[in-house]
PDB file of C-alpha atoms in Angstrom:
ATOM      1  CA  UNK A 114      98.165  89.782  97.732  1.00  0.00           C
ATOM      2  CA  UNK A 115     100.610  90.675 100.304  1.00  0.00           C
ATOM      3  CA  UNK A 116     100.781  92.364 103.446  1.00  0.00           C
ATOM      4  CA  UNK A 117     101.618  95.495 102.228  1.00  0.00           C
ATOM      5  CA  UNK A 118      98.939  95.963  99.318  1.00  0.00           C
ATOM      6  CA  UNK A 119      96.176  94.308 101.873  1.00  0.00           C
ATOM      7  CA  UNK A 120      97.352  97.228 104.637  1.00  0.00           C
ATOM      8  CA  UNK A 121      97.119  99.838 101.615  1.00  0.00           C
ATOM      9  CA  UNK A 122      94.039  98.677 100.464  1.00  0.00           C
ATOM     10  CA  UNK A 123      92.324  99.050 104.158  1.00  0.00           C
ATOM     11  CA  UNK A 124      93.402 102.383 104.587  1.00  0.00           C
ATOM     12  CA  UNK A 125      92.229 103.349 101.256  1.00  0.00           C
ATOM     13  CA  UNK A 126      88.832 101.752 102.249  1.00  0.00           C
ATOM     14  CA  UNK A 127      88.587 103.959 105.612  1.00  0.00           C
ATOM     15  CA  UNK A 128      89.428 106.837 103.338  1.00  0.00           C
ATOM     16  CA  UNK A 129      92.400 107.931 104.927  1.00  0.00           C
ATOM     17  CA  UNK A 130      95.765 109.459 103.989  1.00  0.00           C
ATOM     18  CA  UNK A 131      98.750 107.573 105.346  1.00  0.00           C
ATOM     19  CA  UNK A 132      99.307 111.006 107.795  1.00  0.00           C
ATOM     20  CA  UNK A 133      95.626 110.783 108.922  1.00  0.00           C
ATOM     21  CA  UNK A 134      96.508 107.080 109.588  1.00  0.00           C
ATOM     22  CA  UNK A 135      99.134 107.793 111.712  1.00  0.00           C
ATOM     23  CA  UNK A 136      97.082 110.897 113.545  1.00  0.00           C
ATOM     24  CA  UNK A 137      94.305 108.700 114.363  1.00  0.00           C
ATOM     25  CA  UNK A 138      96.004 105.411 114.907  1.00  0.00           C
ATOM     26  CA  UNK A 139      98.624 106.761 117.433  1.00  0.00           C
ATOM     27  CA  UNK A 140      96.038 108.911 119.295  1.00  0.00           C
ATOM     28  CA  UNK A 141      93.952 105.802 119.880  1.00  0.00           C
ATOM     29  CA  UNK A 142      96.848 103.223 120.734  1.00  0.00           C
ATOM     30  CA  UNK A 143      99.297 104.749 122.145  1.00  0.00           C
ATOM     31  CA  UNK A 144     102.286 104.491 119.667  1.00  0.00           C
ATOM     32  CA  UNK A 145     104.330 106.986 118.057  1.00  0.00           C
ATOM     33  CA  UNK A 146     103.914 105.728 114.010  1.00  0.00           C
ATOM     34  CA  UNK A 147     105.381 107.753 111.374  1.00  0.00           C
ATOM     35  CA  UNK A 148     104.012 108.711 107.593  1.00  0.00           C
ATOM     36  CA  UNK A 149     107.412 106.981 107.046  1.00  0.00           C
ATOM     37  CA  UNK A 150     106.541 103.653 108.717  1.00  0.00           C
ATOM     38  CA  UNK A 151     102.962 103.402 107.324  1.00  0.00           C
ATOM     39  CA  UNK A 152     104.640 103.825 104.152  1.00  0.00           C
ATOM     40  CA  UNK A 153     107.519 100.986 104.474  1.00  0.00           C
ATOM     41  CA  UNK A 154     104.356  98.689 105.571  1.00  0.00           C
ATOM     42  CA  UNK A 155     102.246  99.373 102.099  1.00  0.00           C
ATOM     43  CA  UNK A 156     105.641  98.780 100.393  1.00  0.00           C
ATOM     44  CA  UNK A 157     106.386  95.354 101.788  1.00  0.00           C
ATOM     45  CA  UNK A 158     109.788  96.790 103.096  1.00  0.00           C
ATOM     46  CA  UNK A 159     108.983  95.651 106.701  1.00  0.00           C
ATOM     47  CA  UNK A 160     105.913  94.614 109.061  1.00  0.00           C
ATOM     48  CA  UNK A 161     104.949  95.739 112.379  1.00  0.00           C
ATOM     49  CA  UNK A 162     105.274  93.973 115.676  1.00  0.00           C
ATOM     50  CA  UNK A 163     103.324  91.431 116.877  1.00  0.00           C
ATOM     51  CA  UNK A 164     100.956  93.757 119.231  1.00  0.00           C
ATOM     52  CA  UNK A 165     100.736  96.901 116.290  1.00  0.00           C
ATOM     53  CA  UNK A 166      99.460  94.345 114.101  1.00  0.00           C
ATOM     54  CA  UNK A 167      96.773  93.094 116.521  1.00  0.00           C
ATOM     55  CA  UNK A 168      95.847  96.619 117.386  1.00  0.00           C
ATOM     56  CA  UNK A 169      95.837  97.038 113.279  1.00  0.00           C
ATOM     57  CA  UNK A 170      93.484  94.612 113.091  1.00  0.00           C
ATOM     58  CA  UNK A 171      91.417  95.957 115.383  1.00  0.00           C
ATOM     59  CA  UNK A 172      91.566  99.496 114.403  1.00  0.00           C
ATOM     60  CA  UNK A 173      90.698  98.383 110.797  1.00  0.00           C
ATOM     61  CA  UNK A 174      87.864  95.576 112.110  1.00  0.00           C
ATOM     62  CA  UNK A 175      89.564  93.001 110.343  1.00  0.00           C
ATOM     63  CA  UNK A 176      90.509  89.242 111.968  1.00  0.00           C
ATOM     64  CA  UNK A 177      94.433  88.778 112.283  1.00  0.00           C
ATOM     65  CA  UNK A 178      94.546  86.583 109.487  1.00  0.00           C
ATOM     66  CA  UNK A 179      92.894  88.717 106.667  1.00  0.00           C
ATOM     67  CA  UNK A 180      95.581  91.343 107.506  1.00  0.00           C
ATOM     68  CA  UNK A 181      98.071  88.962 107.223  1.00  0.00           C
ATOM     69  CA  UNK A 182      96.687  87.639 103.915  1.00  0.00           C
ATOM     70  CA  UNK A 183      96.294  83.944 105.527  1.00  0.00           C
ATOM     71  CA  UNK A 184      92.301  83.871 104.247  1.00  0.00           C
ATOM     72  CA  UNK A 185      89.961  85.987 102.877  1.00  0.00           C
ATOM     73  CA  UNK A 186      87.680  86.390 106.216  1.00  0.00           C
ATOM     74  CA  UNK A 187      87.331  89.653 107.360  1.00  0.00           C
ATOM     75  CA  UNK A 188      85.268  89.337 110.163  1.00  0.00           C
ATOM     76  CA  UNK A 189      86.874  89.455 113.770  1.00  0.00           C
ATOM     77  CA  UNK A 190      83.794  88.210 115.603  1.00  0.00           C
ATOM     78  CA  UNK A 191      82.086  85.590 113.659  1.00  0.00           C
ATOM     79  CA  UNK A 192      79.469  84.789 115.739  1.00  0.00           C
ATOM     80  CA  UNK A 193      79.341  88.395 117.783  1.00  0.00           C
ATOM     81  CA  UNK A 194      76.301  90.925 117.335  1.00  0.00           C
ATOM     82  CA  UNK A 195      76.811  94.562 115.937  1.00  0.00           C
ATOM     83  CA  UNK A 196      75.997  96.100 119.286  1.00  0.00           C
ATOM     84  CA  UNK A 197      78.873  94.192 121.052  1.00  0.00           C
ATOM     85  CA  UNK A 198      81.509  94.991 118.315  1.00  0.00           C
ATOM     86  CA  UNK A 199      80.255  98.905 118.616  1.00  0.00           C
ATOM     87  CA  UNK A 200      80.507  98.440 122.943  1.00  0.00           C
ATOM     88  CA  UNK A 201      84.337  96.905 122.228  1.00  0.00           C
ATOM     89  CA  UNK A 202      85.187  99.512 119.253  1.00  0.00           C
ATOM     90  CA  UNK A 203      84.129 102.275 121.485  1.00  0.00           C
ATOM     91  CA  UNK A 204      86.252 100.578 124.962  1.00  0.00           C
ATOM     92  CA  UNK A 205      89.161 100.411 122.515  1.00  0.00           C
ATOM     93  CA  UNK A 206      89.042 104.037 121.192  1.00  0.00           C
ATOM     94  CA  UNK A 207      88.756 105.123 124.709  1.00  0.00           C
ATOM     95  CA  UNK A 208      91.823 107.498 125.480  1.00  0.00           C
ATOM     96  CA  UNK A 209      90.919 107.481 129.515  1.00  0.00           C
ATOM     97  CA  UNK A 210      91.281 103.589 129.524  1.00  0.00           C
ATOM     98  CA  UNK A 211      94.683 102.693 130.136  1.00  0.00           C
ATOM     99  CA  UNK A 212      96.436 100.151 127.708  1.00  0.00           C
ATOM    100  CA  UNK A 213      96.729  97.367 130.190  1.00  0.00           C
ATOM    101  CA  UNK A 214      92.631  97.570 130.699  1.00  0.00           C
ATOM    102  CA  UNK A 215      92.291  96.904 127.026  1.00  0.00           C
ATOM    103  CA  UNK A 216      94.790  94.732 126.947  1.00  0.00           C
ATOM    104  CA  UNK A 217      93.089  92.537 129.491  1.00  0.00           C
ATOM    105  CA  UNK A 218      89.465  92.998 128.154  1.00  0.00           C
ATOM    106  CA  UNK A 219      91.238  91.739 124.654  1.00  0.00           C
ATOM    107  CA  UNK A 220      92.711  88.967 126.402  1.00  0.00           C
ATOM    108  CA  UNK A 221      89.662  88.148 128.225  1.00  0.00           C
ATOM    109  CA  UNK A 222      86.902  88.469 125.083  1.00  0.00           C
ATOM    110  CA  UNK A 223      89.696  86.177 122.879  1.00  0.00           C
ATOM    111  CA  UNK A 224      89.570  83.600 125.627  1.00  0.00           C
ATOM    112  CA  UNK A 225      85.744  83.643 125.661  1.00  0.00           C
ATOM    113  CA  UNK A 226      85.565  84.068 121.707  1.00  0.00           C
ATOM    114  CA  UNK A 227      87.702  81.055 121.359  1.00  0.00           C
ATOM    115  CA  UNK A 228      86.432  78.617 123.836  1.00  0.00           C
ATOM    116  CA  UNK A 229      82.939  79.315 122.464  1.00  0.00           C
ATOM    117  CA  UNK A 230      84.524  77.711 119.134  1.00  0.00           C
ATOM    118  CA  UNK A 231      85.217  74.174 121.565  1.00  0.00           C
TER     119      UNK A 231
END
């Protein structure tokens, strides 16, 4: 599988159109995605940047490497409970919270996530 099809396939699995895609995604993080770009990404003709495809994988709920088709784990938070991942789904759709707030909290719960793994 590649990028493309694996990016395809999770929209298709939130049930969204590639505009609605856009709508939402942009409206939540910030950016200023086209119908055009979401398309070029489902048709392997390029990838986004390094922090789109973080914030991809977080608005989908899927770790970095399943979106990048390194393995076939989908889970972000291995070891997390559901309440937490609703707590940092809901910080993250937060339009009031500025982008460098989330970015730190990200920063801060990968540190955490990761040295718990030590």
């Amino acid at each position: 599988m590649t990028f493309g099809q694996r990016f395809k396939e999770l929209r298709i699995q939130k049930g969204l159109k590639q505009q609605e895609l856009v709508d939402d995604f942009n409206k939540i993080y910030g950016y200023t995605f086209t119908k055009s770009a979401i398309s070029q990404y489902e048709n392997d003709k390029r990838k986004p940047e390094t922090e789109a495809l973080r914030d991809f994988a977080l608005y989908f709920n899927v770790s970095l490497d399943y979106l990048l088709c390194i393995n076939e784990d989908k889970d972000i938070y291995i070891d997390i409970k559901d309440q937490f991942l609703d707590f940092v789904e809901g910080f993250f759709k937060n339009k009031d919270i500025s982008r460098d707030e989330k970015d730190k909290l990200f920063k801060e719960l990968s540190t955490l996530y990761f040295d718990s793994l030590k």
